[in-house]
Amino acid sequence: MIPWTILGTANIPNNGGELRLSQRGDDFSIHLKGVRGELMNSRVHCSELALAELGCAHIKGAEKSKVLVGGLGMGFTLAAALKATSKSSQVVVAELVPEVIEWNNGPLGECAGRPLDDNRVMVHLGDVAELFNTKQATYDAVLLDVDNGPEGFTQADNNNLYSIESLQAIRQTLRPGGVLAIWSAWHDPKFTQQLKKSRFKVETKTVRAHKGKGSRHTIYLARKV
Ligand SMILES: C[S@@+](CC[C@H](N)C(=O)[O-])C[C@H]1O[C@@H](n2cnc3c(N)ncnc32)[C@H](O)[C@@H]1O
């Protein structure tokens, strides 16, 4: 069996620990060093695509829509958001770790078809939470996949993202009818309640990790009504 080769490491801001990019043949893996484990594997990415397909379904064919993707990872959700929106749309991708952007500009970028090269993409290097401080109705869809679910995994500060205060700020950055879509490795009914308390209309979809097989992941779809 081909061994994994480490291609790069990166420090996650705010003492979040270390991210490690490895490659084995055509497969890439991003790990959080230590007990926290794998954040993403290129072989298994159907639910990352579904996050954008479901989160952008309401703006199919719409002109000049604006989508925010947080974070970049291996670029699958970003690529699917570009595919799901029109040529006049703009997709902002927020990524906390500078090296993740560098990796996507290198060999890792091939996984999702080099979405960063699309001229509709604008990169925000930093915490996606910063973009919710404006509280101005800006986006038709916000697609969040920064942790393994609605609790801080990549960095402890991400816990704040899923608080009612933060969800209400996100709601304010959505245009009328806009959708907040959140990827999760599990289904948590308490989080559905949290979204409802933040005045979203909520539904959840179960999607499989790999071509109709594998783990079941949850996509929370929270609409601003
Ligand atoms: C699971 S990966 C995203 C996978 C992505 N959906 C894909 O299709 O490849 C999580 C990404 O979010 C980034 N991230 C974590 N916390 C973040 C934050 N607060 N703001 C922006 N990016 C963040 C991580 O560095 C990592 O690149």
Short mmCIF file of C-alpha atoms and ligand atoms in Angstrom, two decimals:
data_model
loop_
_atom_site.label_atom_id
_atom_site.label_comp_id
_atom_site.label_asym_id
_atom_site.label_seq_id
_atom_site.Cartn_x
_atom_site.Cartn_y
_atom_site.Cartn_z
CA MET A 1 0.00 0.00 0.00
CA ILE A 2 1.24 3.52 -0.85
CA PRO A 3 2.13 5.40 2.37
CA TRP A 4 0.73 8.85 3.19
CA THR A 5 3.18 11.73 2.51
CA ILE A 6 2.91 14.93 4.51
CA LEU A 7 2.77 17.86 2.06
CA GLY A 8 2.46 20.67 4.57
CA THR A 9 1.52 21.81 8.06
CA ALA A 10 -0.13 25.00 9.31
CA ASN A 11 -0.89 26.60 12.65
CA ILE A 12 -4.57 27.35 13.19
CA PRO A 13 -4.99 30.92 14.54
CA ASN A 14 -6.12 31.44 18.17
CA ASN A 15 -4.15 28.42 19.49
CA GLY A 16 -6.28 26.05 17.43
CA GLY A 17 -3.41 23.55 17.05
CA GLU A 18 -1.91 22.23 13.83
CA LEU A 19 -3.46 21.30 10.49
CA ARG A 20 -1.64 18.75 8.35
CA LEU A 21 -2.11 18.10 4.61
CA SER A 22 -1.18 14.58 3.43
CA GLN A 23 -1.37 12.81 0.07
CA ARG A 24 -1.59 9.13 -0.88
CA GLY A 25 -1.84 8.54 -4.62
CA ASP A 26 -4.74 10.76 -5.77
CA ASP A 27 -6.19 11.05 -2.26
CA PHE A 28 -5.66 14.03 0.03
CA SER A 29 -6.39 14.30 3.73
CA ILE A 30 -6.48 17.30 6.08
CA HIS A 31 -5.92 16.30 9.72
CA LEU A 32 -6.06 18.15 12.97
CA LYS A 33 -2.93 16.98 14.76
CA GLY A 34 -3.48 14.99 17.94
CA VAL A 35 -6.62 13.29 19.12
CA ARG A 36 -9.04 15.47 17.17
CA GLY A 37 -8.48 13.51 13.93
CA GLU A 38 -9.44 14.02 10.30
CA LEU A 39 -11.18 17.20 9.19
CA MET A 40 -11.58 16.23 5.54
CA ASN A 41 -10.71 13.50 3.03
CA SER A 42 -10.90 14.07 -0.74
CA ARG A 43 -12.34 10.58 -1.42
CA VAL A 44 -15.49 11.36 0.55
CA HIS A 45 -17.04 14.65 -0.52
CA CYS A 46 -20.65 14.08 -1.71
CA SER A 47 -22.17 15.80 1.32
CA GLU A 48 -19.83 18.80 0.84
CA LEU A 49 -21.28 19.14 -2.68
CA ALA A 50 -24.82 18.68 -1.32
CA LEU A 51 -24.26 21.57 1.09
CA ALA A 52 -24.00 23.94 -1.88
CA GLU A 53 -26.59 22.21 -4.06
CA LEU A 54 -29.24 22.33 -1.32
CA GLY A 55 -28.17 25.72 0.05
CA CYS A 56 -28.27 27.36 -3.41
CA ALA A 57 -31.34 25.57 -4.87
CA HIS A 58 -33.51 28.67 -4.35
CA ILE A 59 -31.21 30.88 -6.49
CA LYS A 60 -30.86 28.54 -9.48
CA GLY A 61 -30.78 30.69 -12.63
CA ALA A 62 -30.98 33.96 -10.64
CA GLU A 63 -28.80 36.83 -11.85
CA LYS A 64 -26.29 38.57 -9.59
CA SER A 65 -26.78 36.34 -6.59
CA LYS A 66 -24.17 36.46 -3.84
CA VAL A 67 -23.04 33.44 -1.85
CA LEU A 68 -20.70 33.11 1.12
CA VAL A 69 -18.82 29.84 1.66
CA GLY A 70 -16.96 29.26 4.94
CA GLY A 71 -14.34 27.62 4.86
CA LEU A 72 -12.41 26.54 1.81
CA GLY A 73 -11.09 23.08 2.90
CA MET A 74 -10.54 21.17 -0.35
CA GLY A 75 -12.80 23.45 -2.38
CA PHE A 76 -15.65 21.00 -3.08
CA THR A 77 -18.41 23.19 -1.62
CA LEU A 78 -16.97 26.26 -3.37
CA ALA A 79 -16.89 24.41 -6.72
CA ALA A 80 -20.49 23.22 -6.24
CA ALA A 81 -21.63 26.76 -5.33
CA LEU A 82 -20.07 28.06 -8.55
CA LYS A 83 -21.83 25.33 -10.51
CA ALA A 84 -25.18 26.06 -8.83
CA THR A 85 -25.16 29.81 -9.52
CA SER A 86 -25.24 31.94 -12.67
CA LYS A 87 -22.29 33.53 -14.45
CA SER A 88 -23.19 36.94 -12.99
CA SER A 89 -23.04 35.66 -9.40
CA GLN A 90 -20.29 36.24 -6.89
CA VAL A 91 -19.03 33.70 -4.39
CA VAL A 92 -17.03 34.86 -1.38
CA VAL A 93 -15.01 32.13 0.31
CA ALA A 94 -13.74 32.76 3.85
CA GLU A 95 -10.79 30.72 5.06
CA LEU A 96 -9.10 31.07 8.44
CA VAL A 97 -5.80 29.36 7.63
CA PRO A 98 -3.59 31.02 4.96
CA GLU A 99 -1.84 27.74 4.11
CA VAL A 100 -5.18 26.14 3.14
CA ILE A 101 -5.46 28.78 0.40
CA GLU A 102 -1.85 28.11 -0.68
CA TRP A 103 -2.53 24.34 -0.75
CA ASN A 104 -5.58 24.92 -2.96
CA ASN A 105 -3.45 27.01 -5.32
CA GLY A 106 -1.09 23.98 -5.49
CA PRO A 107 -1.76 20.26 -6.16
CA LEU A 108 -4.72 20.08 -3.72
CA GLY A 109 -6.64 22.43 -6.04
CA GLU A 110 -7.01 19.64 -8.63
CA CYS A 111 -9.44 17.74 -6.32
CA ALA A 112 -12.33 20.12 -6.93
CA GLY A 113 -11.26 21.41 -10.36
CA ARG A 114 -9.41 24.55 -9.21
CA PRO A 115 -12.42 26.65 -8.13
CA LEU A 116 -10.15 29.46 -6.88
CA ASP A 117 -9.27 30.20 -10.53
CA ASP A 118 -12.89 31.17 -11.29
CA ASN A 119 -13.14 34.96 -11.62
CA ARG A 120 -16.46 34.97 -9.72
CA VAL A 121 -14.58 34.00 -6.53
CA MET A 122 -13.46 36.48 -3.91
CA VAL A 123 -11.27 35.15 -1.08
CA HIS A 124 -11.58 36.48 2.46
CA LEU A 125 -8.56 35.39 4.48
CA GLY A 126 -9.75 35.34 8.09
CA ASP A 127 -12.53 34.17 10.36
CA VAL A 128 -15.87 33.86 8.55
CA ALA A 129 -17.49 35.34 11.69
CA GLU A 130 -15.94 38.73 10.84
CA LEU A 131 -18.21 38.93 7.80
CA PHE A 132 -21.32 38.74 9.96
CA ASN A 133 -20.43 41.88 11.92
CA THR A 134 -21.80 44.13 9.15
CA LYS A 135 -25.34 42.87 9.87
CA GLN A 136 -26.27 44.13 6.36
CA ALA A 137 -28.41 42.04 4.02
CA THR A 138 -25.71 40.92 1.55
CA TYR A 139 -25.95 37.20 0.76
CA ASP A 140 -28.57 34.96 -0.85
CA ALA A 141 -26.90 31.92 0.69
CA VAL A 142 -24.39 31.33 3.48
CA LEU A 143 -22.85 27.84 3.34
CA LEU A 144 -20.99 26.92 6.51
CA ASP A 145 -18.65 23.96 6.85
CA VAL A 146 -15.91 25.06 9.21
CA ASP A 147 -16.24 22.30 11.84
CA ASN A 148 -17.61 18.77 11.94
CA GLY A 149 -20.98 20.05 13.14
CA PRO A 150 -22.48 22.98 15.04
CA GLU A 151 -19.74 23.11 17.68
CA GLY A 152 -16.14 24.36 17.64
CA PHE A 153 -13.82 21.68 16.24
CA THR A 154 -11.21 23.46 14.13
CA GLN A 155 -10.83 26.11 16.84
CA ALA A 156 -12.68 26.59 20.15
CA ASP A 157 -13.70 30.14 19.09
CA ASN A 158 -15.96 28.58 16.47
CA ASN A 159 -18.36 27.60 19.29
CA ASN A 160 -19.54 31.22 19.23
CA LEU A 161 -20.63 30.87 15.59
CA TYR A 162 -23.56 28.65 16.59
CA SER A 163 -24.86 30.82 19.44
CA ILE A 164 -28.24 32.55 19.08
CA GLU A 165 -26.50 35.93 18.95
CA SER A 166 -24.30 34.81 16.05
CA LEU A 167 -27.16 33.06 14.20
CA GLN A 168 -29.17 36.27 14.46
CA ALA A 169 -26.22 38.24 13.05
CA ILE A 170 -25.95 35.75 10.18
CA ARG A 171 -29.70 36.14 9.58
CA GLN A 172 -29.19 39.88 9.25
CA THR A 173 -26.53 39.37 6.55
CA LEU A 174 -28.98 37.31 4.46
CA ARG A 175 -31.18 38.92 1.84
CA PRO A 176 -34.95 38.23 2.16
CA GLY A 177 -35.60 34.53 1.44
CA GLY A 178 -31.88 33.80 1.86
CA VAL A 179 -30.68 30.48 3.23
CA LEU A 180 -28.10 29.57 5.86
CA ALA A 181 -26.92 25.98 5.19
CA ILE A 182 -24.74 24.19 7.74
CA TRP A 183 -22.92 20.88 7.26
CA SER A 184 -22.83 18.46 10.19
CA ALA A 185 -21.56 14.93 10.78
CA TRP A 186 -24.53 14.36 13.12
CA HIS A 187 -28.13 15.44 13.64
CA ASP A 188 -28.79 17.53 16.72
CA PRO A 189 -32.48 18.45 17.30
CA LYS A 190 -31.35 21.02 19.90
CA PHE A 191 -29.53 22.91 17.17
CA THR A 192 -32.69 22.93 15.04
CA GLN A 193 -34.42 24.60 18.02
CA GLN A 194 -31.55 27.09 18.30
CA LEU A 195 -32.05 28.04 14.62
CA LYS A 196 -35.80 28.40 15.16
CA LYS A 197 -35.20 30.64 18.18
CA SER A 198 -33.04 32.76 15.86
CA ARG A 199 -36.17 33.25 13.68
CA PHE A 200 -35.27 30.92 10.82
CA LYS A 201 -37.65 28.49 9.12
CA VAL A 202 -35.73 25.24 9.41
CA GLU A 203 -35.55 21.90 7.65
CA THR A 204 -32.87 19.23 7.76
CA LYS A 205 -31.73 16.87 5.02
CA THR A 206 -29.80 13.65 5.46
CA VAL A 207 -27.16 13.07 2.80
CA ARG A 208 -24.70 10.23 2.31
CA ALA A 209 -20.98 10.84 2.41
CA HIS A 210 -20.02 8.89 -0.72
CA LYS A 211 -22.16 8.25 -3.83
CA GLY A 212 -25.32 7.17 -1.95
CA LYS A 213 -23.25 5.14 0.53
CA GLY A 214 -21.22 5.67 3.65
CA SER A 215 -21.90 7.83 6.70
CA ARG A 216 -25.09 9.85 6.96
CA HIS A 217 -24.48 13.59 7.30
CA THR A 218 -26.96 16.34 8.09
CA ILE A 219 -27.48 19.59 6.23
CA TYR A 220 -29.41 22.19 8.23
CA LEU A 221 -31.29 24.53 5.90
CA ALA A 222 -32.40 27.68 7.69
CA ARG A 223 -34.41 30.17 5.63
CA LYS A 224 -34.88 33.85 6.43
CA VAL A 225 -38.61 34.43 6.22
C1 LIG B 1 -14.12 20.70 6.79
S1 LIG B 1 -13.18 21.88 5.97
C2 LIG B 1 -14.26 22.49 4.73
C3 LIG B 1 -14.48 21.50 3.65
C4 LIG B 1 -15.14 22.14 2.44
N1 LIG B 1 -16.59 22.16 2.62
C5 LIG B 1 -14.81 21.37 1.18
O1 LIG B 1 -15.70 21.20 0.36
O2 LIG B 1 -13.68 20.97 1.00
C6 LIG B 1 -13.19 23.21 7.13
C7 LIG B 1 -12.40 24.44 6.64
O3 LIG B 1 -12.84 25.57 7.39
C8 LIG B 1 -11.72 26.32 7.79
N2 LIG B 1 -12.15 27.09 8.98
C9 LIG B 1 -12.30 26.64 10.25
N3 LIG B 1 -12.78 27.60 11.04
C10 LIG B 1 -12.97 28.69 10.26
C11 LIG B 1 -13.47 30.00 10.49
N4 LIG B 1 -13.88 30.38 11.70
N5 LIG B 1 -13.50 30.88 9.46
C12 LIG B 1 -13.09 30.51 8.21
N6 LIG B 1 -12.61 29.27 7.93
C13 LIG B 1 -12.56 28.38 8.94
C14 LIG B 1 -10.66 25.27 8.03
O4 LIG B 1 -9.36 25.82 8.03
C15 LIG B 1 -10.91 24.31 6.87
O5 LIG B 1 -10.22 24.73 5.72
#
